[in-house]
Amino acid sequence: AQSVAQPEDQVNVAEGNPLTVKCTYSVSGNPYLFWYVQYPNRGLQFLLKYITGDNLVKGSYGFEAEFNKSQTSFHLKKPSALVSDSALYFCAVAGTYKYIFGTGTRLKVLA
Amino acid sequence: DTAVSQTPKYLVTQMGNDKSIKCEQNLGHDTMYWYKQDSKKFLKIMFSYNNKELIINETVPNRFSPKSPDKAHLNLHINSLELGDSAVYFCASSFGQNSYEQYFGPGTRLTVT
């Protein structure tokens, strides 16, 4: 069965520092992996995805993610965090006509 | 123009009532979904429809009945509401192949008292 895990419930980082939000996956075959962000009282917004190709994927708002097949990870990164990045982040893996989401990581960027 | 819209945004009702949530997308997608997000923010797939056909039903109680009159609409009707149905319900859409990202509606916060 396909699954994703987000081992951290919350990540705190100072504004201007690099941030990493972790995600590991378990799939048979090639994974299709996604990151979404959810701001309070809003729906999820797509940030980026890995389908194939370069292991470093660039997405919206300066975010990027690194696909690591040997470690089955797809960590979300940003070189310099902003207070406005504070939100709930979800990793997801695509199945057939459905997406399996991780439990979410709350990112708090401190001014 | 809103890509994926849901109505209503808030729904407060009593146990035992029946209610509906509507969803519309104007993105030309062929696949639509309903998700439930609980109070701990866990997001779980409930249903997916492709070209108006039910594809996925993730062991959802049969009190929940989705209906897709056309590819742009997916409604959710809930009978005999229970306290445990209180959650935020999100509609989403995408192209059917799983390499495509989903677009989410703003959510419907359902509170059952």
mmCIF file of C-alpha atoms in Angstrom:
data_model
loop_
_atom_site.group_PDB
_atom_site.id
_atom_site.type_symbol
_atom_site.label_atom_id
_atom_site.label_comp_id
_atom_site.label_asym_id
_atom_site.label_seq_id
_atom_site.Cartn_x
_atom_site.Cartn_y
_atom_site.Cartn_z
ATOM 1 C CA ALA A 1 0.000 0.000 0.000
ATOM 2 C CA GLN A 2 1.165 3.526 -0.702
ATOM 3 C CA SER A 3 1.829 5.881 2.164
ATOM 4 C CA VAL A 4 3.656 9.021 3.154
ATOM 5 C CA ALA A 5 4.965 10.008 6.554
ATOM 6 C CA GLN A 6 5.695 13.428 7.938
ATOM 7 C CA PRO A 7 7.639 12.766 11.122
ATOM 8 C CA GLU A 8 7.396 16.292 12.556
ATOM 9 C CA ASP A 9 4.142 17.770 13.803
ATOM 10 C CA GLN A 10 5.700 21.201 13.988
ATOM 11 C CA VAL A 11 8.833 22.904 12.742
ATOM 12 C CA ASN A 12 9.986 26.231 14.122
ATOM 13 C CA VAL A 13 12.498 28.338 12.253
ATOM 14 C CA ALA A 14 13.717 31.913 12.529
ATOM 15 C CA GLU A 15 12.928 34.296 9.716
ATOM 16 C CA GLY A 16 15.760 34.384 7.204
ATOM 17 C CA ASN A 17 17.020 30.915 8.108
ATOM 18 C CA PRO A 18 16.726 27.938 5.786
ATOM 19 C CA LEU A 19 13.824 25.599 6.436
ATOM 20 C CA THR A 20 13.236 21.904 5.831
ATOM 21 C CA VAL A 21 9.980 20.019 6.202
ATOM 22 C CA LYS A 22 10.473 16.273 6.023
ATOM 23 C CA CYS A 23 8.523 13.647 4.111
ATOM 24 C CA THR A 24 9.210 9.976 3.470
ATOM 25 C CA TYR A 25 7.205 7.734 1.229
ATOM 26 C CA SER A 26 6.448 4.099 0.627
ATOM 27 C CA VAL A 27 5.243 3.062 -2.826
ATOM 28 C CA SER A 28 5.693 0.231 -5.227
ATOM 29 C CA GLY A 29 7.027 1.480 -8.511
ATOM 30 C CA ASN A 30 7.842 5.055 -9.375
ATOM 31 C CA PRO A 31 6.328 7.608 -7.033
ATOM 32 C CA TYR A 32 4.458 10.732 -7.995
ATOM 33 C CA LEU A 33 4.999 13.092 -5.062
ATOM 34 C CA PHE A 34 3.458 16.429 -4.205
ATOM 35 C CA TRP A 35 3.673 19.205 -1.647
ATOM 36 C CA TYR A 36 0.692 21.356 -0.687
ATOM 37 C CA VAL A 37 0.301 24.254 1.731
ATOM 38 C CA GLN A 38 -2.779 25.138 3.748
ATOM 39 C CA TYR A 39 -3.263 28.562 5.281
ATOM 40 C CA PRO A 40 -5.829 28.998 8.075
ATOM 41 C CA ASN A 41 -9.426 28.532 6.937
ATOM 42 C CA ARG A 42 -8.350 27.905 3.344
ATOM 43 C CA GLY A 43 -8.149 24.961 0.990
ATOM 44 C CA LEU A 44 -4.875 23.306 0.083
ATOM 45 C CA GLN A 45 -2.690 24.996 -2.510
ATOM 46 C CA PHE A 46 -0.293 23.107 -4.755
ATOM 47 C CA LEU A 47 3.390 23.979 -4.286
ATOM 48 C CA LEU A 48 5.354 21.513 -6.391
ATOM 49 C CA LYS A 49 5.575 17.950 -7.615
ATOM 50 C CA TYR A 50 8.049 15.282 -8.606
ATOM 51 C CA ILE A 51 7.111 13.046 -11.491
ATOM 52 C CA THR A 52 10.407 12.215 -13.143
ATOM 53 C CA GLY A 53 13.651 13.897 -14.111
ATOM 54 C CA ASP A 54 15.768 16.166 -11.923
ATOM 55 C CA ASN A 55 15.788 15.234 -8.280
ATOM 56 C CA LEU A 56 15.594 18.898 -7.269
ATOM 57 C CA VAL A 57 12.173 20.304 -8.034
ATOM 58 C CA LYS A 58 11.396 24.004 -7.846
ATOM 59 C CA GLY A 59 7.946 25.289 -7.030
ATOM 60 C CA SER A 60 5.896 28.265 -5.943
ATOM 61 C CA TYR A 61 6.931 30.959 -3.445
ATOM 62 C CA GLY A 62 10.620 29.993 -3.582
ATOM 63 C CA PHE A 63 10.084 26.461 -2.302
ATOM 64 C CA GLU A 64 11.939 23.467 -3.634
ATOM 65 C CA ALA A 65 12.026 19.786 -2.807
ATOM 66 C CA GLU A 66 14.637 17.114 -3.193
ATOM 67 C CA PHE A 67 13.655 13.635 -4.283
ATOM 68 C CA ASN A 68 15.953 10.973 -2.848
ATOM 69 C CA LYS A 69 15.158 7.504 -4.093
ATOM 70 C CA SER A 70 17.630 5.654 -1.860
ATOM 71 C CA GLN A 71 16.247 7.289 1.262
ATOM 72 C CA THR A 72 12.646 7.313 -0.050
ATOM 73 C CA SER A 73 12.376 10.950 0.930
ATOM 74 C CA PHE A 74 10.962 14.110 -0.588
ATOM 75 C CA HIS A 75 11.860 16.922 1.784
ATOM 76 C CA LEU A 76 10.557 20.434 1.241
ATOM 77 C CA LYS A 77 13.100 23.237 1.512
ATOM 78 C CA LYS A 78 13.448 26.970 1.271
ATOM 79 C CA PRO A 79 16.731 28.863 1.544
ATOM 80 C CA SER A 80 15.334 31.787 3.533
ATOM 81 C CA ALA A 81 12.096 31.530 5.499
ATOM 82 C CA LEU A 82 9.520 34.298 5.692
ATOM 83 C CA VAL A 83 6.996 34.877 8.446
ATOM 84 C CA SER A 84 4.311 34.562 5.770
ATOM 85 C CA ASP A 85 5.449 30.955 5.133
ATOM 86 C CA SER A 86 3.866 29.981 8.450
ATOM 87 C CA ALA A 87 1.198 27.450 7.536
ATOM 88 C CA LEU A 88 0.351 23.751 7.469
ATOM 89 C CA TYR A 89 2.273 21.717 4.884
ATOM 90 C CA PHE A 90 1.185 18.393 3.455
ATOM 91 C CA CYS A 91 3.162 15.861 1.502
ATOM 92 C CA ALA A 92 1.167 13.539 -0.762
ATOM 93 C CA VAL A 93 1.683 10.568 -3.039
ATOM 94 C CA ALA A 94 -0.577 9.919 -5.993
ATOM 95 C CA GLY A 95 -2.361 6.628 -6.365
ATOM 96 C CA THR A 96 -4.906 5.624 -8.951
ATOM 97 C CA TYR A 97 -7.597 8.312 -8.831
ATOM 98 C CA LYS A 98 -6.667 9.253 -5.320
ATOM 99 C CA TYR A 99 -3.956 11.018 -3.386
ATOM 100 C CA ILE A 100 -2.679 9.876 -0.016
ATOM 101 C CA PHE A 101 -1.725 12.738 2.238
ATOM 102 C CA GLY A 102 0.665 12.817 5.158
ATOM 103 C CA THR A 103 -0.479 13.999 8.544
ATOM 104 C CA GLY A 104 0.780 17.522 7.945
ATOM 105 C CA THR A 105 3.569 19.616 9.473
ATOM 106 C CA ARG A 106 2.876 22.984 10.982
ATOM 107 C CA LEU A 107 5.617 25.429 10.062
ATOM 108 C CA LYS A 108 6.087 28.400 12.319
ATOM 109 C CA VAL A 109 8.492 31.102 11.179
ATOM 110 C CA LEU A 110 9.505 33.386 14.014
ATOM 111 C CA ALA A 111 10.254 37.051 13.403
ATOM 112 C CA ASP B 1 -12.969 33.364 -11.478
ATOM 113 C CA THR B 2 -12.864 30.811 -8.696
ATOM 114 C CA ALA B 3 -11.424 27.529 -9.967
ATOM 115 C CA VAL B 4 -13.106 25.185 -7.476
ATOM 116 C CA SER B 5 -16.030 26.544 -5.505
ATOM 117 C CA GLN B 6 -18.060 25.012 -2.712
ATOM 118 C CA THR B 7 -21.304 26.025 -1.079
ATOM 119 C CA PRO B 8 -22.039 26.580 1.671
ATOM 120 C CA LYS B 9 -18.865 27.651 3.442
ATOM 121 C CA TYR B 10 -20.349 26.962 6.864
ATOM 122 C CA LEU B 11 -23.074 24.527 7.823
ATOM 123 C CA VAL B 12 -24.444 24.158 11.345
ATOM 124 C CA THR B 13 -27.145 21.579 11.876
ATOM 125 C CA GLN B 14 -28.579 19.156 14.386
ATOM 126 C CA MET B 15 -28.074 15.438 14.646
ATOM 127 C CA GLY B 16 -30.402 13.443 12.472
ATOM 128 C CA ASN B 17 -30.798 16.109 9.798
ATOM 129 C CA ASP B 18 -29.942 15.699 6.121
ATOM 130 C CA LYS B 19 -27.705 18.231 4.364
ATOM 131 C CA SER B 20 -25.973 18.755 1.033
ATOM 132 C CA ILE B 21 -22.737 20.407 -0.045
ATOM 133 C CA LYS B 22 -22.220 21.502 -3.629
ATOM 134 C CA CYS B 23 -18.992 21.707 -5.595
ATOM 135 C CA GLU B 24 -18.224 23.126 -9.010
ATOM 136 C CA GLN B 25 -14.987 23.411 -10.960
ATOM 137 C CA ASN B 26 -14.331 25.479 -14.086
ATOM 138 C CA LEU B 27 -10.906 24.032 -14.902
ATOM 139 C CA GLY B 28 -12.055 21.468 -17.424
ATOM 140 C CA HIS B 29 -10.852 18.622 -15.207
ATOM 141 C CA ASP B 30 -12.292 15.160 -15.604
ATOM 142 C CA THR B 31 -11.820 13.939 -12.036
ATOM 143 C CA MET B 32 -13.311 15.289 -8.820
ATOM 144 C CA TYR B 33 -12.857 14.308 -5.193
ATOM 145 C CA TRP B 34 -14.282 14.737 -1.735
ATOM 146 C CA TYR B 35 -11.974 14.847 1.269
ATOM 147 C CA LYS B 36 -12.694 15.040 4.979
ATOM 148 C CA GLN B 37 -10.353 16.983 7.259
ATOM 149 C CA ASP B 38 -10.859 16.257 10.926
ATOM 150 C CA SER B 39 -10.104 18.390 13.942
ATOM 151 C CA LYS B 40 -6.485 17.169 13.961
ATOM 152 C CA LYS B 41 -6.149 18.343 10.357
ATOM 153 C CA PHE B 42 -5.838 14.808 8.994
ATOM 154 C CA LEU B 43 -6.988 14.749 5.392
ATOM 155 C CA LYS B 44 -8.651 11.634 4.082
ATOM 156 C CA ILE B 45 -10.071 10.803 0.684
ATOM 157 C CA MET B 46 -13.752 9.909 0.712
ATOM 158 C CA PHE B 47 -14.738 9.633 -2.946
ATOM 159 C CA SER B 48 -13.343 10.205 -6.380
ATOM 160 C CA TYR B 49 -15.241 10.497 -9.640
ATOM 161 C CA ASN B 50 -13.849 10.312 -13.135
ATOM 162 C CA ASN B 51 -16.056 11.496 -15.983
ATOM 163 C CA LYS B 52 -19.099 11.334 -13.671
ATOM 164 C CA GLU B 53 -18.372 7.738 -12.676
ATOM 165 C CA LEU B 54 -17.603 6.720 -9.103
ATOM 166 C CA ILE B 55 -14.078 5.347 -8.965
ATOM 167 C CA ILE B 56 -13.112 5.421 -5.300
ATOM 168 C CA ASN B 57 -15.291 4.957 -2.212
ATOM 169 C CA GLU B 58 -13.025 4.779 0.783
ATOM 170 C CA THR B 59 -15.257 2.826 3.188
ATOM 171 C CA VAL B 60 -17.444 5.815 3.781
ATOM 172 C CA PRO B 61 -20.779 5.121 5.544
ATOM 173 C CA ASN B 62 -23.652 4.872 3.104
ATOM 174 C CA ARG B 63 -25.234 7.888 4.787
ATOM 175 C CA PHE B 64 -22.884 9.810 2.488
ATOM 176 C CA SER B 65 -24.034 9.840 -1.103
ATOM 177 C CA PRO B 66 -22.076 11.751 -3.749
ATOM 178 C CA LYS B 67 -23.650 12.708 -7.034
ATOM 179 C CA SER B 68 -21.974 13.978 -10.162
ATOM 180 C CA PRO B 69 -24.504 15.377 -12.638
ATOM 181 C CA ASP B 70 -21.693 16.343 -15.028
ATOM 182 C CA LYS B 71 -17.916 16.537 -15.070
ATOM 183 C CA ALA B 72 -17.898 20.032 -13.580
ATOM 184 C CA HIS B 73 -20.024 19.241 -10.533
ATOM 185 C CA LEU B 74 -19.761 16.879 -7.597
ATOM 186 C CA ASN B 75 -22.241 17.202 -4.772
ATOM 187 C CA LEU B 76 -22.258 15.467 -1.416
ATOM 188 C CA HIS B 77 -25.470 14.583 0.383
ATOM 189 C CA ILE B 78 -25.338 13.405 3.975
ATOM 190 C CA ASN B 79 -28.286 11.683 5.649
ATOM 191 C CA SER B 80 -28.946 11.318 9.364
ATOM 192 C CA LEU B 81 -26.045 13.492 10.440
ATOM 193 C CA GLU B 82 -24.025 12.388 13.458
ATOM 194 C CA LEU B 83 -21.748 14.289 15.816
ATOM 195 C CA GLY B 84 -18.733 12.524 14.297
ATOM 196 C CA ASP B 85 -19.516 14.003 10.912
ATOM 197 C CA SER B 86 -18.364 17.399 12.158
ATOM 198 C CA ALA B 87 -15.335 18.283 10.053
ATOM 199 C CA VAL B 88 -14.201 20.390 7.141
ATOM 200 C CA TYR B 89 -15.100 18.859 3.791
ATOM 201 C CA PHE B 90 -12.995 19.737 0.787
ATOM 202 C CA CYS B 91 -13.807 19.259 -2.832
ATOM 203 C CA ALA B 92 -10.925 18.983 -5.307
ATOM 204 C CA SER B 93 -10.435 18.362 -8.994
ATOM 205 C CA SER B 94 -7.667 17.306 -11.349
ATOM 206 C CA PHE B 95 -6.978 15.584 -14.606
ATOM 207 C CA GLY B 96 -7.316 11.855 -14.136
ATOM 208 C CA GLN B 97 -3.739 10.788 -14.605
ATOM 209 C CA ASN B 98 -1.998 10.728 -11.270
ATOM 210 C CA SER B 99 0.878 12.910 -12.423
ATOM 211 C CA TYR B 100 -1.403 15.938 -12.206
ATOM 212 C CA GLU B 101 -1.854 18.105 -9.156
ATOM 213 C CA GLN B 102 -5.212 18.665 -7.529
ATOM 214 C CA TYR B 103 -6.968 21.966 -7.077
ATOM 215 C CA PHE B 104 -8.920 22.371 -3.855
ATOM 216 C CA GLY B 105 -12.034 24.292 -2.993
ATOM 217 C CA PRO B 106 -12.155 26.546 0.076
ATOM 218 C CA GLY B 107 -13.845 23.920 2.227
ATOM 219 C CA THR B 108 -17.183 23.559 4.003
ATOM 220 C CA ARG B 109 -17.065 23.548 7.777
ATOM 221 C CA LEU B 110 -19.819 21.247 8.990
ATOM 222 C CA THR B 111 -20.795 21.404 12.644
ATOM 223 C CA VAL B 112 -23.313 18.888 13.951
ATOM 224 C CA THR B 113 -24.842 19.696 17.338
#
